[in-house]
Short mmCIF file of C-alpha atoms and ligand atoms in Angstrom, two decimals:
data_model
loop_
_atom_site.label_atom_id
_atom_site.label_comp_id
_atom_site.label_asym_id
_atom_site.label_seq_id
_atom_site.Cartn_x
_atom_site.Cartn_y
_atom_site.Cartn_z
CA GLN S 1 6.58 12.15 -4.35
CA ALA S 2 3.66 14.21 -3.01
CA LYS S 3 5.94 17.23 -2.68
CA ARG S 4 6.55 17.24 -6.39
CA PHE S 5 3.47 19.32 -7.13
CA GLY S 6 4.05 21.90 -4.40
CA GLY S 7 1.64 24.68 -3.40
CA ASP S 8 -1.45 24.43 -1.25
CA ARG S 9 -4.00 26.46 -3.15
CA ILE S 10 -7.42 24.92 -3.62
CA GLU S 11 -8.10 24.52 -7.27
CA PRO S 12 -11.74 23.85 -8.09
CA PHE S 13 -11.15 22.30 -11.50
CA ARG S 14 -8.18 20.05 -11.69
CA PRO S 15 -7.59 17.93 -14.73
CA ALA S 16 -5.29 15.57 -12.85
CA TYR S 17 -5.38 14.64 -9.20
CA LYS S 18 -2.71 16.26 -7.09
CA THR S 19 -1.54 14.63 -3.89
CA ILE S 20 -1.18 17.72 -1.75
CA GLY S 21 -1.86 17.83 1.96
CA SER S 22 -5.11 16.09 2.88
CA GLY S 23 -5.55 15.32 -0.79
CA ARG S 24 -3.38 12.32 -0.17
CA LEU S 25 -5.68 11.03 2.57
CA GLN S 26 -8.64 11.59 0.32
CA LEU S 27 -6.90 9.71 -2.44
CA GLU S 28 -6.17 6.89 -0.04
CA SER S 29 -9.78 6.45 0.97
CA ASP S 30 -10.90 6.87 -2.63
CA LEU S 31 -8.51 4.13 -3.64
CA ARG S 32 -10.05 1.78 -1.14
CA ARG S 33 -13.41 2.26 -2.77
CA ALA S 34 -12.14 2.43 -6.33
CA PHE S 35 -11.63 -1.26 -6.39
CA GLU S 36 -15.23 -2.07 -5.45
CA ARG S 37 -16.54 0.53 -7.85
CA SER S 38 -14.66 -1.00 -10.75
CA GLU S 39 -12.67 2.16 -11.40
CA LEU S 40 -9.51 0.14 -11.80
CA SER S 41 -8.56 -1.54 -15.01
CA LEU S 42 -5.53 -2.68 -16.92
CA ALA S 43 -3.95 -1.15 -19.97
CA PHE S 44 -1.66 -3.23 -22.15
CA GLN S 45 1.55 -1.94 -23.67
CA PRO S 46 2.95 -3.95 -26.56
CA ILE S 47 6.42 -5.40 -26.15
CA VAL S 48 7.88 -5.63 -29.61
CA ASP S 49 10.36 -8.11 -31.04
CA LEU S 50 13.13 -5.79 -32.24
CA GLN S 51 14.16 -7.96 -35.18
CA SER S 52 10.71 -8.40 -36.72
CA GLU S 53 9.01 -5.40 -35.08
CA LYS S 54 6.07 -7.65 -34.31
CA VAL S 55 4.26 -7.69 -31.00
CA ALA S 56 5.60 -10.50 -28.84
CA GLY S 57 3.62 -9.74 -25.69
CA PHE S 58 2.28 -7.04 -23.42
CA GLU S 59 2.96 -5.45 -20.07
CA ALA S 60 -0.21 -5.12 -17.99
CA LEU S 61 -0.37 -1.68 -16.35
CA LEU S 62 -2.93 -0.59 -13.77
CA ARG S 63 -5.18 2.34 -14.60
CA TRP S 64 -7.47 4.24 -12.26
CA GLU S 65 -10.29 6.26 -13.75
CA HIS S 66 -11.45 8.47 -10.90
CA PRO S 67 -15.08 9.62 -11.34
CA ARG S 68 -14.30 13.28 -10.62
CA ARG S 69 -10.59 13.57 -11.15
CA GLY S 70 -10.16 11.59 -14.28
CA SER S 71 -7.29 9.26 -14.84
CA ILE S 72 -4.71 9.01 -12.07
CA SER S 73 -1.22 7.79 -12.81
CA PRO S 74 0.00 4.59 -11.20
CA ALA S 75 3.16 6.53 -10.33
CA GLU S 76 0.88 8.35 -7.84
CA PHE S 77 -1.42 5.66 -6.55
CA ILE S 78 0.91 2.62 -6.48
CA PRO S 79 3.12 4.17 -3.74
CA ILE S 80 -0.01 4.95 -1.70
CA ALA S 81 -1.28 1.43 -2.23
CA GLU S 82 2.09 0.09 -1.11
CA ASN S 83 2.13 2.18 2.06
CA THR S 84 -1.37 1.15 3.05
CA GLY S 85 -1.12 -2.51 2.11
CA LEU S 86 -3.86 -2.06 -0.48
CA ILE S 87 -1.32 -3.16 -3.07
CA VAL S 88 -2.03 -6.77 -2.16
CA THR S 89 -5.66 -6.41 -3.31
CA LEU S 90 -4.69 -4.36 -6.34
CA GLY S 91 -1.91 -6.75 -7.24
CA GLN S 92 -4.21 -9.75 -7.01
CA PHE S 93 -6.69 -7.96 -9.24
CA ALA S 94 -3.93 -7.22 -11.78
CA LEU S 95 -2.74 -10.83 -11.71
CA GLU S 96 -6.22 -12.25 -12.21
CA GLU S 97 -7.16 -9.80 -14.94
CA ALA S 98 -3.85 -10.13 -16.80
CA ALA S 99 -4.04 -13.93 -16.77
CA LYS S 100 -7.60 -13.86 -18.03
CA ARG S 101 -6.69 -11.43 -20.81
CA LEU S 102 -3.70 -13.52 -21.77
CA SER S 103 -5.90 -16.57 -22.23
CA ASP S 104 -8.35 -14.41 -24.23
CA LEU S 105 -5.47 -13.39 -26.53
CA HIS S 106 -4.31 -16.96 -26.98
CA ARG S 107 -7.82 -18.02 -27.86
CA ALA S 108 -8.46 -15.07 -30.20
CA THR S 109 -5.21 -15.57 -32.14
CA GLY S 110 -4.81 -19.33 -31.93
CA ASP S 111 -1.22 -18.52 -31.00
CA ASN S 112 -0.20 -19.31 -27.46
CA ARG S 113 3.26 -17.81 -27.67
CA PHE S 114 2.23 -14.25 -26.76
CA PHE S 115 3.28 -13.36 -23.25
CA MET S 116 1.90 -11.12 -20.52
CA SER S 117 4.10 -9.34 -18.03
CA VAL S 118 2.68 -8.32 -14.65
CA ASN S 119 4.25 -6.00 -12.08
CA ILE S 120 4.69 -7.30 -8.56
CA SER S 121 5.49 -5.16 -5.54
CA SER S 122 7.51 -6.30 -2.54
CA ARG S 123 4.54 -6.33 -0.18
CA GLN S 124 2.95 -8.82 -2.53
CA LEU S 125 6.06 -10.87 -3.01
CA ILE S 126 6.58 -11.59 0.65
CA ARG S 127 3.00 -12.77 1.11
CA GLN S 128 2.68 -16.47 1.63
CA ASP S 129 -0.22 -16.83 -0.80
CA LEU S 130 1.39 -15.30 -3.90
CA ILE S 131 2.75 -18.65 -5.11
CA ALA S 132 -0.64 -20.33 -4.66
CA ASN S 133 -2.36 -17.45 -6.45
CA VAL S 134 -0.01 -17.70 -9.40
CA ARG S 135 -0.45 -21.45 -9.59
CA SER S 136 -4.19 -20.95 -9.43
CA VAL S 137 -4.39 -18.57 -12.41
CA ILE S 138 -2.10 -20.80 -14.48
CA ASP S 139 -4.40 -23.77 -13.80
CA ARG S 140 -7.70 -21.96 -14.18
CA TYR S 141 -6.77 -20.20 -17.41
CA LYS S 142 -4.77 -23.16 -18.73
CA LEU S 143 -1.75 -20.99 -19.43
CA ALA S 144 1.63 -22.18 -20.61
CA PRO S 145 3.54 -20.93 -17.53
CA GLN S 146 6.34 -19.36 -19.55
CA THR S 147 3.83 -16.96 -21.15
CA LEU S 148 3.25 -15.34 -17.77
CA LYS S 149 6.04 -13.06 -16.58
CA PHE S 150 6.53 -11.06 -13.44
CA GLU S 151 8.40 -7.79 -13.16
CA LEU S 152 10.21 -6.75 -10.01
CA THR S 153 12.50 -3.83 -9.43
CA GLU S 154 15.87 -4.00 -7.81
CA SER S 155 14.71 -2.02 -4.77
CA MET S 156 11.91 -4.51 -4.20
CA VAL S 157 14.17 -7.51 -4.02
CA MET S 158 16.73 -5.55 -2.00
CA ASP S 159 14.06 -4.74 0.63
CA ASN S 160 14.35 -8.30 1.79
CA PRO S 161 16.96 -10.14 -0.28
CA GLU S 162 16.83 -13.51 1.47
CA ARG S 163 13.08 -13.87 1.41
CA SER S 164 12.85 -12.48 -2.12
CA ALA S 165 15.39 -14.99 -3.38
CA GLN S 166 13.39 -17.85 -1.87
CA LEU S 167 10.10 -16.66 -3.29
CA LEU S 168 11.53 -15.88 -6.69
CA ALA S 169 12.97 -19.40 -6.81
CA LYS S 170 9.50 -20.77 -6.07
CA LEU S 171 7.97 -18.65 -8.80
CA ARG S 172 10.68 -19.79 -11.15
CA ASP S 173 9.84 -23.42 -10.29
CA LEU S 174 6.31 -22.78 -11.52
CA GLY S 175 7.86 -22.05 -14.92
CA VAL S 176 6.91 -18.37 -15.12
CA GLY S 177 9.30 -15.69 -16.39
CA LEU S 178 10.97 -13.19 -14.07
CA SER S 179 12.06 -9.76 -15.26
CA LEU S 180 14.28 -7.31 -13.46
CA ASP S 181 12.39 -4.04 -14.03
CA ASP S 182 13.87 -0.55 -14.32
CA PHE S 183 17.47 -1.71 -14.43
CA GLY S 184 19.89 1.19 -14.29
CA THR S 185 17.96 3.21 -11.70
CA GLY S 186 19.41 1.41 -8.67
CA HIS S 187 22.88 0.88 -7.31
CA SER S 188 23.39 -2.86 -7.34
CA SER S 189 25.62 -4.48 -9.90
CA LEU S 190 24.19 -6.88 -12.39
CA ALA S 191 26.59 -9.50 -11.03
CA TYR S 192 25.06 -9.14 -7.56
CA LEU S 193 21.52 -9.22 -8.91
CA MET S 194 22.23 -12.54 -10.60
CA ARG S 195 21.75 -14.26 -7.25
CA PHE S 196 18.06 -13.81 -8.01
CA PRO S 197 16.70 -16.09 -10.72
CA PHE S 198 15.80 -13.44 -13.31
CA ASP S 199 15.68 -14.43 -16.97
CA THR S 200 15.03 -10.98 -18.44
CA LEU S 201 16.42 -7.52 -17.82
CA LYS S 202 14.39 -4.41 -18.55
CA LEU S 203 16.72 -1.54 -19.26
CA ASP S 204 15.10 1.58 -17.77
CA GLN S 205 14.12 4.39 -20.07
CA SER S 206 15.90 7.01 -17.96
CA PHE S 207 19.09 5.12 -18.53
CA LEU S 208 18.99 6.00 -22.19
CA ARG S 209 17.16 9.28 -21.93
CA ASN S 210 19.14 11.09 -19.23
CA ASN S 211 22.41 9.99 -20.61
CA SER S 212 23.83 11.95 -23.51
CA GLN S 213 27.50 11.45 -22.79
CA PRO S 214 29.55 10.27 -25.74
CA GLN S 215 30.31 6.98 -23.96
CA ARG S 216 26.63 6.07 -23.89
CA PRO S 217 26.73 3.59 -26.79
CA ILE S 218 29.67 1.86 -25.11
CA ILE S 219 27.77 1.57 -21.82
CA VAL S 220 24.66 0.28 -23.57
CA HIS S 221 26.81 -2.16 -25.50
CA SER S 222 28.49 -3.51 -22.40
CA ILE S 223 25.26 -3.87 -20.40
CA VAL S 224 23.42 -5.69 -23.18
CA THR S 225 26.46 -7.89 -23.83
CA MET S 226 26.90 -8.67 -20.15
CA ALA S 227 23.19 -9.43 -19.76
CA HIS S 228 23.35 -11.83 -22.70
CA ASP S 229 26.53 -13.45 -21.36
CA LEU S 230 24.70 -13.99 -18.08
CA GLY S 231 21.85 -15.66 -19.95
CA LEU S 232 19.38 -12.79 -19.66
CA LYS S 233 17.16 -11.50 -22.42
CA VAL S 234 16.77 -7.73 -22.67
CA VAL S 235 13.81 -5.38 -23.05
CA ALA S 236 14.76 -1.78 -23.86
CA GLU S 237 12.15 0.47 -22.22
CA GLY S 238 11.15 3.81 -23.66
CA ILE S 239 13.65 3.94 -26.51
CA GLU S 240 12.70 6.70 -28.87
CA SER S 241 15.41 7.64 -31.32
CA GLU S 242 16.06 5.76 -34.50
CA SER S 243 19.73 5.46 -33.58
CA ASP S 244 18.93 3.83 -30.22
CA ILE S 245 16.53 1.41 -31.88
CA THR S 246 19.15 0.55 -34.49
CA GLN S 247 21.93 0.13 -31.97
CA LEU S 248 19.86 -2.11 -29.72
CA ARG S 249 18.66 -4.21 -32.61
CA ASP S 250 22.23 -4.62 -33.85
CA LEU S 251 23.29 -5.68 -30.37
CA GLY S 252 20.70 -8.44 -30.46
CA CYS S 253 18.52 -6.83 -27.79
CA GLU S 254 15.40 -8.97 -27.94
CA TRP S 255 12.56 -6.56 -27.28
CA ALA S 256 11.53 -2.92 -27.06
CA GLN S 257 8.67 -1.38 -25.10
CA SER S 258 8.21 2.25 -25.98
CA PHE S 259 5.79 4.95 -27.06
CA ALA S 260 7.75 4.87 -30.33
CA PHE S 261 5.92 1.61 -31.02
CA SER S 262 2.78 1.96 -28.92
CA PRO S 263 1.57 3.47 -25.65
CA PRO S 264 -0.40 1.28 -23.24
CA ILE S 265 -3.79 0.56 -24.84
CA PRO S 266 -7.14 -0.87 -23.75
CA PHE S 267 -7.55 -4.62 -24.06
CA GLU S 268 -9.88 -4.48 -27.02
CA MET S 269 -7.28 -2.54 -29.04
CA ALA S 270 -4.58 -4.97 -28.01
CA ARG S 271 -6.70 -7.87 -29.14
CA ARG S 272 -7.47 -6.23 -32.47
CA LEU S 273 -3.82 -5.42 -32.99
CA LEU S 274 -2.98 -9.10 -32.86
CA VAL S 275 -6.00 -10.38 -34.76
CA ASP S 276 -6.30 -7.81 -37.56
CA ARG S 277 -2.77 -6.89 -38.43
CA SER S 278 -0.76 -9.98 -37.61
CA ALA S 279 0.75 -8.00 -34.76
CA SER S 280 2.99 -5.72 -36.79
CA LEU S 281 3.39 -2.15 -35.58
CA LYS S 282 4.27 0.90 -37.57
CA ARG S 283 6.64 3.04 -35.66
CA ALA S 284 5.32 6.42 -34.61
CA SER S 285 8.30 8.59 -35.51
P1 C2E J 1 7.01 0.21 -15.16
O1 C2E J 1 6.68 -1.15 -14.68
O2 C2E J 1 8.44 0.51 -15.40
O3 C2E J 1 6.13 0.43 -16.49
C1 C2E J 1 6.57 1.15 -17.60
C2 C2E J 1 6.09 2.57 -17.55
O4 C2E J 1 6.76 3.31 -18.54
C3 C2E J 1 4.59 2.71 -17.82
O5 C2E J 1 4.11 3.81 -17.08
C4 C2E J 1 4.60 3.05 -19.32
O6 C2E J 1 3.44 3.73 -19.73
C5 C2E J 1 5.83 3.93 -19.40
N1 C2E J 1 6.39 3.99 -20.75
C6 C2E J 1 6.48 3.01 -21.66
N2 C2E J 1 7.07 3.43 -22.80
C7 C2E J 1 7.39 4.74 -22.61
C8 C2E J 1 8.02 5.75 -23.45
O7 C2E J 1 8.39 5.53 -24.58
N3 C2E J 1 8.16 6.99 -22.89
C9 C2E J 1 7.74 7.28 -21.63
N4 C2E J 1 7.94 8.51 -21.17
N5 C2E J 1 7.14 6.36 -20.83
C10 C2E J 1 6.97 5.10 -21.31
P2 C2E J 1 2.81 3.73 -16.17
O8 C2E J 1 1.75 2.90 -16.83
O9 C2E J 1 2.47 5.13 -15.80
O10 C2E J 1 3.27 2.92 -14.89
C11 C2E J 1 4.19 3.48 -13.99
C12 C2E J 1 4.65 2.46 -12.99
O11 C2E J 1 3.59 2.08 -12.10
C13 C2E J 1 5.14 1.16 -13.60
O12 C2E J 1 6.44 1.31 -14.12
C14 C2E J 1 5.06 0.24 -12.39
O13 C2E J 1 6.20 0.39 -11.59
C15 C2E J 1 3.85 0.77 -11.65
N6 C2E J 1 2.70 -0.12 -11.94
C16 C2E J 1 1.80 -0.08 -12.94
N7 C2E J 1 0.92 -1.09 -12.85
C17 C2E J 1 1.27 -1.79 -11.74
C18 C2E J 1 0.76 -2.99 -11.10
O14 C2E J 1 -0.20 -3.65 -11.55
N8 C2E J 1 1.40 -3.41 -9.96
C19 C2E J 1 2.48 -2.75 -9.45
N9 C2E J 1 3.06 -3.24 -8.33
N10 C2E J 1 3.00 -1.65 -10.04
C20 C2E J 1 2.40 -1.18 -11.17
MG1 MG J 2 7.10 -2.95 -15.23
MG1 MG J 3 10.00 -0.52 -16.08
MG1 MG J 4 9.24 2.20 -14.04
#
């Protein structure tokens, strides 16, 4: 990950933070303080009902606005947070904030069907207190449990399959949703992954994007069909082309989450989107 940027030249003015050499250590200590300095926030990306093209919910995504370096991608700081254990603090912040925002949205719209999806990392999942923390936010914010969803990737559950299965079952017992994130980037079969109590599959964007073989529509068709046959709902991530959107809609794929509809946005915009325009999005392309 850190190698990606290469080079070791000191650049005095960098628009984006680069994790090179000691930069990574600096980033790590900065991240520890970022939390206390309120540099972390959540952005909310609409998840759109493909049939109606109305917003059905949001994925909460962490954002870090570094005072000198500007915005730092979670693709950079989440792995650091995971390696240092800081992810537990960050994850708890994301859970609390997302739950609070979800209750704000329900209150602002008078519609408590909108959902909020929160990413969980494996370090968080195996912690004893996650279940209690989830129960706590549901109680404190008076949420219908099914409007809170958690996203986990295949590699996270495969880190510790036995323990993950137990904890996911406990989460499921609380009534929250469980989404298998980034499906198509790992190596496990969907049949194997069904031993975990997921109710939703998020088809990874790279699956569609890096795949231009003529058989692609057939593969997409069979995955969506198999997911549905297994009782899973499907979110297509990052779909861009009109033909992909049409194919997935025709297949009965429930939702799309993509820049084609909306990038992640600040909470106030998300709230206004629901309140002012009855949650309908014009597609960008
Ligand atoms: P993810 O959970 O798969 O989130 C979706 C990512 O895809 C987001 O990137 C989103 O901005 C991006 N995306 C959505 N639609 C499109 C599209 O049409 N085109 C392209 N190119 N990208 C699109 P983001 O916000 O940079 O987050 C990256 C990853 O960081 C997330 O991937 C997730 O794994 C992790 N992450 C973010 N917030 C949290 C968090 O609170 N906790 C944990 N554990 N991980 C988080
Ligand atoms: Mg996710
Ligand atoms: Mg994803
Ligand atoms: Mg991802």
